[in-house]
Every structure is written in C-alpha cells, then in structure tokens.
Short mmCIF file of C-alpha atoms in Angstrom, two decimals:
data_model
loop_
_atom_site.label_atom_id
_atom_site.label_comp_id
_atom_site.label_asym_id
_atom_site.label_seq_id
_atom_site.Cartn_x
_atom_site.Cartn_y
_atom_site.Cartn_z
CA UNK H 1 -28.52 36.96 -41.54
CA UNK H 2 -25.89 39.39 -39.81
CA UNK H 3 -27.62 42.02 -37.51
CA UNK H 4 -25.99 45.13 -36.20
CA UNK H 5 -27.72 46.79 -33.24
CA UNK H 6 -26.66 50.45 -33.31
CA UNK H 7 -27.42 52.68 -30.49
CA UNK H 8 -27.16 56.39 -31.16
CA UNK H 9 -25.74 58.27 -28.19
CA UNK H 10 -25.42 61.89 -27.30
CA UNK H 11 -24.18 62.66 -23.75
CA UNK H 12 -26.10 59.73 -22.49
CA UNK H 13 -23.70 57.94 -20.09
CA UNK H 14 -26.46 57.53 -17.46
CA UNK H 15 -28.75 55.88 -20.14
CA UNK H 16 -25.87 53.65 -21.31
CA UNK H 17 -25.29 52.56 -17.66
CA UNK H 18 -28.91 51.58 -17.24
CA UNK H 19 -29.97 50.04 -20.63
CA UNK H 20 -26.86 48.78 -22.45
CA UNK H 21 -26.46 45.67 -20.18
CA UNK H 22 -29.74 44.27 -21.43
CA UNK H 23 -28.84 44.74 -25.02
CA UNK H 24 -25.51 42.81 -24.25
CA UNK H 25 -27.27 40.16 -22.46
CA UNK H 26 -29.87 39.31 -24.86
CA UNK H 27 -28.28 40.07 -28.28
CA UNK H 28 -25.58 37.38 -28.59
CA UNK H 29 -26.33 36.72 -32.11
CA UNK H 30 -25.87 40.50 -33.07
CA UNK H 31 -22.95 42.91 -33.22
CA UNK H 32 -23.48 45.76 -30.97
CA UNK H 33 -22.33 49.40 -31.73
CA UNK H 34 -22.64 52.58 -30.02
CA UNK H 35 -22.67 55.57 -32.54
CA UNK H 36 -21.61 58.64 -30.49
CA UNK H 37 -22.84 61.91 -31.72
CA UNK H 38 -19.78 64.03 -30.61
CA UNK H 39 -20.72 63.69 -26.90
CA UNK H 40 -19.01 65.81 -24.29
CA UNK H 41 -19.59 63.62 -21.32
CA UNK H 42 -17.96 60.25 -20.50
CA UNK H 43 -19.96 58.16 -22.75
CA UNK H 44 -17.35 56.77 -24.80
CA UNK H 45 -14.91 56.30 -22.10
CA UNK H 46 -17.51 54.35 -20.03
CA UNK H 47 -18.29 52.04 -22.86
CA UNK H 48 -14.76 51.34 -23.65
CA UNK H 49 -13.81 50.69 -20.03
CA UNK H 50 -16.80 48.49 -19.26
CA UNK H 51 -17.84 46.92 -22.38
CA UNK H 52 -14.97 46.19 -24.81
CA UNK H 53 -17.07 43.88 -26.95
CA UNK H 54 -19.23 47.00 -28.01
CA UNK H 55 -17.90 48.57 -31.09
CA UNK H 56 -17.62 52.45 -31.11
CA UNK H 57 -18.21 54.79 -33.92
CA UNK H 58 -17.45 58.34 -33.13
CA UNK H 59 -19.31 60.89 -35.38
CA UNK H 60 -17.50 64.24 -35.89
CA UNK H 61 -20.69 66.33 -35.08
CA UNK H 62 -23.92 66.07 -33.30
CA UNK H 63 -26.13 66.04 -36.52
CA UNK H 64 -29.23 64.86 -34.66
CA UNK H 65 -31.04 61.42 -35.22
CA UNK H 66 -31.01 61.51 -38.93
CA UNK H 67 -27.38 62.66 -39.73
CA UNK H 68 -26.06 60.77 -36.74
CA UNK H 69 -27.40 57.39 -38.14
CA UNK H 70 -26.40 58.05 -41.72
CA UNK H 71 -22.87 58.93 -40.68
CA UNK H 72 -22.68 55.86 -38.44
CA UNK H 73 -24.37 53.19 -40.55
CA UNK H 74 -21.97 53.99 -43.47
CA UNK H 75 -19.16 52.43 -41.55
CA UNK H 76 -21.09 49.18 -40.59
CA UNK H 77 -21.32 45.97 -42.61
CA UNK H 78 -24.42 43.91 -41.93
CA UNK H 79 -27.54 42.57 -43.56
CA UNK H 80 -29.86 44.17 -41.02
CA UNK H 81 -29.50 47.43 -39.08
CA UNK H 82 -31.36 47.64 -35.74
CA UNK H 83 -31.55 51.31 -34.94
CA UNK H 84 -32.03 51.24 -31.10
CA UNK H 85 -32.61 54.25 -28.71
CA UNK H 86 -30.23 54.42 -25.80
CA UNK H 87 -33.16 54.51 -23.36
CA UNK H 88 -34.65 51.13 -24.49
CA UNK H 89 -34.57 47.89 -22.42
CA UNK H 90 -34.72 44.78 -24.49
CA UNK H 91 -36.00 41.37 -23.58
CA UNK H 92 -34.87 37.77 -23.73
CA UNK H 93 -35.30 36.42 -27.38
CA UNK H 94 -36.39 39.69 -28.78
CA UNK H 95 -34.19 39.13 -32.01
CA UNK H 96 -35.61 35.70 -32.99
CA UNK H 97 -39.08 36.79 -33.99
CA UNK H 98 -37.63 39.74 -36.14
CA UNK H 99 -35.22 37.36 -37.97
CA UNK H 100 -38.04 34.94 -38.61
CA UNK H 101 -40.28 37.52 -39.99
CA UNK H 102 -37.51 38.76 -42.39
CA UNK H 103 -37.08 35.27 -43.61
CA UNK H 104 -40.91 34.50 -43.87
CA UNK H 105 -41.75 37.95 -45.54
CA UNK H 106 -39.35 38.59 -48.48
CA UNK H 107 -41.01 41.82 -49.18
CA UNK H 108 -40.62 43.23 -45.65
CA UNK H 109 -37.95 45.86 -45.64
CA UNK H 110 -38.60 47.48 -42.28
CA UNK H 111 -39.87 45.88 -39.07
CA UNK H 112 -40.55 47.35 -35.57
CA UNK H 113 -41.39 45.11 -32.36
CA UNK H 114 -43.83 45.92 -29.65
CA UNK H 115 -42.93 48.98 -27.80
CA UNK H 116 -44.11 49.06 -24.11
CA UNK H 117 -43.69 51.86 -21.51
CA UNK H 118 -40.65 51.06 -19.18
CA UNK H 119 -42.24 53.22 -16.47
CA UNK H 120 -45.69 51.20 -16.86
CA UNK H 121 -44.68 47.94 -18.32
CA UNK H 122 -48.31 46.82 -19.09
CA UNK H 123 -49.07 49.75 -21.28
CA UNK H 124 -47.85 50.80 -24.78
CA UNK H 125 -45.37 53.54 -25.06
CA UNK H 126 -45.86 56.82 -27.01
CA UNK H 127 -43.03 56.36 -29.67
CA UNK H 128 -44.32 53.54 -31.90
CA UNK H 129 -46.50 51.29 -29.66
CA UNK H 130 -47.77 48.49 -31.83
CA UNK H 131 -47.08 50.15 -35.18
CA UNK H 132 -47.58 53.53 -36.77
CA UNK H 133 -49.96 54.97 -39.25
CA UNK H 134 -50.91 58.30 -40.50
CA UNK H 135 -54.49 59.67 -41.44
CA UNK H 136 -55.38 61.32 -44.82
CA UNK H 137 -53.99 64.58 -43.68
CA UNK H 138 -50.52 63.19 -42.62
CA UNK H 139 -51.18 63.14 -38.80
CA UNK H 140 -49.37 60.16 -37.29
CA UNK H 141 -50.81 57.82 -34.74
CA UNK H 142 -50.18 54.23 -33.62
CA UNK H 143 -52.06 51.01 -32.61
CA UNK H 144 -51.99 51.41 -28.98
CA UNK H 145 -51.41 55.02 -28.88
CA UNK H 146 -53.59 58.04 -30.20
CA UNK H 147 -52.24 61.33 -29.32
CA UNK H 148 -51.57 61.14 -25.53
CA UNK H 149 -53.91 58.24 -24.84
CA UNK H 150 -51.94 54.98 -24.23
CA UNK H 151 -53.78 51.56 -24.32
CA UNK H 152 -53.01 48.87 -21.86
CA UNK H 153 -51.41 45.74 -23.55
CA UNK H 154 -53.89 42.89 -23.17
CA UNK H 155 -52.55 40.94 -26.04
CA UNK H 156 -54.77 42.67 -28.52
CA UNK H 157 -51.77 43.38 -30.84
CA UNK H 158 -49.86 40.12 -30.51
CA UNK H 159 -49.74 39.65 -34.19
CA UNK H 160 -47.81 40.41 -37.29
CA UNK H 161 -49.20 42.88 -39.68
CA UNK H 162 -48.32 45.55 -42.31
CA UNK H 163 -48.09 49.10 -40.93
CA UNK H 164 -47.37 52.45 -42.49
CA UNK H 165 -44.27 53.45 -40.37
CA UNK H 166 -42.01 51.87 -37.89
CA UNK H 167 -40.55 53.82 -34.80
CA UNK H 168 -36.98 55.06 -34.79
CA UNK H 169 -36.88 53.91 -31.19
CA UNK H 170 -36.44 50.45 -32.30
CA UNK H 171 -36.36 49.78 -36.09
CA UNK H 172 -34.92 46.93 -38.16
CA UNK H 173 -34.17 47.75 -41.75
CA UNK H 174 -32.48 45.84 -44.42
CA UNK H 175 -29.18 47.58 -45.01
CA UNK H 176 -29.45 47.34 -48.92
CA UNK H 177 -32.75 49.24 -48.65
CA UNK H 178 -31.31 51.87 -46.25
CA UNK H 179 -28.67 52.66 -48.67
CA UNK H 180 -30.94 52.45 -51.68
CA UNK H 181 -33.19 55.03 -50.02
CA UNK H 182 -29.98 57.09 -49.14
CA UNK H 183 -30.95 56.87 -45.57
CA UNK H 184 -32.74 59.50 -43.59
CA UNK H 185 -33.49 62.91 -44.75
CA UNK H 186 -30.88 64.97 -42.83
CA UNK H 187 -33.00 68.13 -43.07
CA UNK H 188 -35.42 66.60 -40.56
CA UNK H 189 -32.65 66.64 -37.75
CA UNK H 190 -34.92 64.62 -35.60
CA UNK H 191 -38.61 63.46 -35.23
CA UNK H 192 -40.66 61.95 -38.10
CA UNK H 193 -37.63 61.28 -40.20
CA UNK H 194 -38.77 57.46 -39.73
CA UNK H 195 -42.22 58.35 -41.12
CA UNK H 196 -40.70 59.82 -44.18
CA UNK H 197 -38.16 56.97 -44.56
CA UNK H 198 -40.88 54.40 -44.34
CA UNK H 199 -43.14 56.38 -46.79
CA UNK H 200 -40.32 56.57 -49.27
CA UNK H 201 -39.77 52.93 -48.97
CA UNK H 202 -43.28 52.12 -49.80
CA UNK H 203 -43.40 54.46 -52.73
CA UNK H 204 -40.24 52.43 -53.92
CA UNK H 205 -42.21 49.05 -53.51
CA UNK H 206 -40.98 47.95 -50.15
CA UNK H 207 -43.14 46.89 -47.22
CA UNK H 208 -43.17 47.74 -43.45
CA UNK H 209 -44.30 45.49 -40.77
CA UNK H 210 -44.95 45.10 -37.06
CA UNK H 211 -44.01 41.96 -35.17
CA UNK H 212 -45.75 41.84 -31.73
CA UNK H 213 -43.96 38.58 -30.68
CA UNK H 214 -40.98 40.71 -29.98
CA UNK H 215 -41.06 43.27 -27.34
CA UNK H 216 -38.97 46.14 -25.77
CA UNK H 217 -39.34 48.68 -23.06
CA UNK H 218 -38.90 52.32 -23.87
CA UNK H 219 -38.27 55.07 -21.34
CA UNK H 220 -39.25 57.95 -23.66
CA UNK H 221 -38.58 61.46 -23.41
CA UNK H 222 -34.89 61.16 -22.48
CA UNK H 223 -34.00 63.65 -25.24
CA UNK H 224 -37.12 65.68 -25.75
CA UNK H 225 -40.31 65.00 -23.70
CA UNK H 226 -43.72 64.70 -25.64
CA UNK H 227 -44.70 68.11 -24.52
CA UNK H 228 -41.47 69.90 -25.28
CA UNK H 229 -41.97 72.94 -27.55
CA UNK H 230 -38.85 71.99 -29.61
CA UNK H 231 -40.54 68.57 -30.34
CA UNK H 232 -43.73 70.42 -31.17
CA UNK H 233 -41.92 72.47 -33.75
CA UNK H 234 -40.00 69.49 -35.36
CA UNK H 235 -43.11 67.49 -35.47
CA UNK H 236 -45.34 70.08 -37.05
CA UNK H 237 -42.71 71.09 -39.49
CA UNK H 238 -41.42 67.63 -40.50
CA UNK H 239 -44.95 66.36 -41.04
CA UNK H 240 -45.41 68.97 -43.73
CA UNK H 241 -42.02 68.14 -45.31
CA UNK H 242 -43.24 64.53 -45.60
CA UNK H 243 -46.41 65.40 -47.37
CA UNK H 244 -44.62 67.65 -49.80
CA UNK H 245 -42.18 65.01 -50.57
CA UNK H 246 -44.27 61.68 -50.74
CA UNK H 247 -47.75 62.51 -52.20
CA UNK H 248 -48.79 63.06 -55.82
CA UNK H 249 -48.28 66.77 -56.47
CA UNK H 250 -52.13 67.70 -56.69
CA UNK H 251 -53.00 65.89 -53.60
CA UNK H 252 -50.02 67.19 -51.68
CA UNK H 253 -51.03 70.83 -52.32
CA UNK H 254 -54.57 70.18 -51.09
CA UNK H 255 -53.49 68.56 -47.99
CA UNK H 256 -51.05 71.17 -47.18
CA UNK H 257 -53.62 73.80 -47.58
CA UNK H 258 -55.87 71.97 -45.18
CA UNK H 259 -53.11 71.42 -42.77
CA UNK H 260 -52.21 75.05 -42.67
CA UNK H 261 -55.88 75.76 -41.34
CA UNK H 262 -55.77 72.91 -38.94
CA UNK H 263 -52.29 73.73 -37.63
CA UNK H 264 -53.47 77.24 -36.98
CA UNK H 265 -56.40 75.94 -34.96
CA UNK H 266 -53.92 73.86 -32.94
CA UNK H 267 -51.80 76.95 -32.36
CA UNK H 268 -54.63 78.95 -30.95
CA UNK H 269 -55.87 75.97 -28.98
CA UNK H 270 -52.31 76.28 -27.27
CA UNK H 271 -52.89 79.99 -26.48
CA UNK H 272 -56.36 79.09 -24.75
CA UNK H 273 -54.25 76.48 -22.71
CA UNK H 274 -51.71 79.11 -21.89
CA UNK H 275 -49.02 77.28 -23.58
CA UNK H 276 -47.59 80.10 -25.42
CA UNK H 277 -44.17 78.49 -26.20
CA UNK H 278 -46.05 75.69 -28.17
CA UNK H 279 -47.96 78.35 -30.11
CA UNK H 280 -44.61 79.90 -30.97
CA UNK H 281 -43.41 76.60 -31.86
CA UNK H 282 -46.03 75.94 -34.44
CA UNK H 283 -45.54 79.44 -35.95
CA UNK H 284 -41.75 78.73 -36.15
CA UNK H 285 -42.49 75.36 -37.77
CA UNK H 286 -44.47 76.98 -40.51
CA UNK H 287 -42.06 79.69 -41.25
CA UNK H 288 -39.29 76.99 -41.58
CA UNK H 289 -41.50 75.01 -43.81
CA UNK H 290 -42.04 77.93 -46.21
CA UNK H 291 -38.48 78.59 -46.15
CA UNK H 292 -37.46 74.97 -47.04
CA UNK H 293 -40.44 74.35 -49.36
CA UNK H 294 -38.69 74.64 -52.72
CA UNK H 295 -35.83 72.35 -51.28
CA UNK H 296 -38.32 69.70 -50.25
CA UNK H 297 -40.33 69.80 -53.39
CA UNK H 298 -37.08 69.15 -55.36
CA UNK H 299 -36.59 65.96 -53.16
CA UNK H 300 -39.97 64.46 -54.50
CA UNK H 301 -39.65 60.79 -55.50
CA UNK H 302 -39.64 60.06 -59.20
CA UNK H 303 -41.26 56.61 -58.59
CA UNK H 304 -44.94 55.75 -58.23
CA UNK H 305 -46.81 57.01 -55.20
CA UNK H 306 -48.69 54.63 -53.16
CA UNK H 307 -52.29 55.54 -53.50
CA UNK H 308 -53.61 54.00 -50.17
CA UNK H 309 -51.38 55.67 -47.48
CA UNK H 310 -53.87 56.18 -44.69
CA UNK H 311 -56.40 53.94 -42.86
CA UNK H 312 -58.73 56.73 -41.40
CA UNK H 313 -59.72 60.13 -42.83
CA UNK H 314 -59.14 62.28 -39.69
CA UNK H 315 -57.57 61.30 -36.58
CA UNK H 316 -58.04 64.73 -35.25
CA UNK H 317 -61.85 64.61 -35.72
CA UNK H 318 -62.05 61.02 -34.38
CA UNK H 319 -60.09 61.78 -31.31
CA UNK H 320 -61.08 65.32 -30.39
CA UNK H 321 -64.74 65.46 -31.59
CA UNK H 322 -65.89 61.71 -31.45
CA UNK H 323 -63.83 61.13 -28.20
CA UNK H 324 -62.35 57.90 -29.84
CA UNK H 325 -59.01 57.18 -28.24
CA UNK H 326 -58.61 53.57 -29.02
CA UNK H 327 -57.32 52.11 -32.32
CA UNK H 328 -60.07 49.59 -32.54
CA UNK H 329 -62.69 52.36 -32.38
CA UNK H 330 -60.89 54.53 -35.11
CA UNK H 331 -60.27 51.61 -37.55
CA UNK H 332 -62.43 48.55 -38.08
CA UNK H 333 -59.71 46.16 -39.33
#
C-alpha cells in the first residue's frame, strides 16, 4: 500500500521548519511531498536545500485548500493520499494503525487519526478532534470538540468507529476514491470542503472512519484563527453549499429555510457581542450563497442520498440552551 503524505504550503517557511522534521522522521514508509501554492517566501528553497528527499510540486496559483490539493494530487501516484496541514506534528508509528484499518475495513475510503492540540497536548484540537459529525441542520461538530469547548483526552476515544466527516488537517483517502469524486469542490476555496467531500463519498456508498490509535498534534489557526471573520464567512457559506448539494431536494429546501433563520440569530448575537465584523461576515456569506445557489444546485449528486446523515437533531440547542458541551452528553452511543 503506497502512501503519499502531501503537505499543502503557502508562505509557510516557519511552519515547515518546525513541523516537517517530525513527518520525515516518522514516515519512512511513505513518500513525502510539499505542494506549494505559489508562495512568495523562501518555502520552496528551504525544503530543497534542507530536505532533498522531499518531493516538491509547485502550483501555479494560490487556489486555496481545495484547488491546491486538486492540482497537486493530479501529479502523484499512490494508493493512499494523506493530506496533512503544514502545522501538524506527527508521532512515532502514526501511519501503521491507519494502514491496518484500510486493510481490515475494505469499505473504508477515508480515515482520520486522533487530532490533539499542540499547545495543550492532553486536549483535543478544534479541527477534527476525534472525528466529525453534523446535526440535522448541517452544523458540524466533533467528538471531543463542540463549538469552542474542547475535551481533555482521557482515552475516551481510543477506538475505531465510523464518522461522518474527517478533518482536512490530517485526512487519509484512497486515491481512486478521490479521483472518482473529482476531488474537492474548488468553489469552497477553504473550510468545510472536507465535509462536502465526505458527504459525497457516503452518497456514493463509501465509508469514513476515525482511528484513535494513531495520533497527531495540530497547532491550528496558522492560516485563519477560529474566530477570524473570513473563517466565519467561509464556514457559514460553505455549510449551505453542502446542504444544497448533498440532501434530497425537499429536505434540502426545508433545512436551508431553517438555517437562514438561525444564521440570522447568530448574526444578531454577534452584534450584541460587539463583533460587527462577524455580523458582516454572515451577511456576506448569505449573499454569496444566493449568488451561487443555481451553480451549487446543478452539482447535486445523481446517486442515492444517505438517509441517516446526523446523530443529533440540533447541536445549537444542545450546546446553547441545554449547556451540553461534551459529546457523550449529546449523543448516547
């Protein structure tokens, strides 16, 4: 099973200096690539001078996460692609449990490891934690992370289980599946494109898994922090994109209508918090969604839609009204 670890880079010389050494040290069984998104710093020169074993793919433009990986992976021959953020520190033997899982679970197309916080190593990290899910309205959350609440890692998710989405911070995907699905949707640019990819994969009959016996540490926020208005814009807009594309038509329209109301509530909550830039970000997200609605609707899958895509009805209600911040309280699984 040939594995290609592919690190997407944009002006990340400092991150490569800090975290590329761990990838090289603990990934002897894989080919390592840096896919550069038209950086203007010395990233490429640094890798060439210091790590000649690392192969470099130079994209002609910064097309964001989605296009950046689509462009780069078209040039790589491997059985499994590992999409790895440049701010991730991997650990000894991190690849072996993933390979075993692919061998043991023939229906597994996408797998993510345990994602811990590099700044607080006994806690889960925001982007992925112990596997991603969405609620009935399409709001994403994770085992180990609900909104801004992060759980301590006490071994509660040392398991293998099916999940709904795997994080793009560290995602393993079979190359033939990636190509069958035509990769990421480049209209997302960045954020939640992995949710869409995993949703489309499941609509096509594939499965997504979490393997907690492999772990990595993620710095997070190196491109956009969790509370950056641009991230707010992309998350709100792209979530609506995914609902439009991946649910049966009638259900999609109902969910979108409810989401428009709830997103308005979230926007006005930002006003009361004096976070006016985030209010504007949600407004821009909806305007962009309306502008692109027809295009997204035309991308709807022609295959069967999975009926059970959520494991809780409303993560918003559970978190903000019932004050439930841990996965075990939300979902009795």
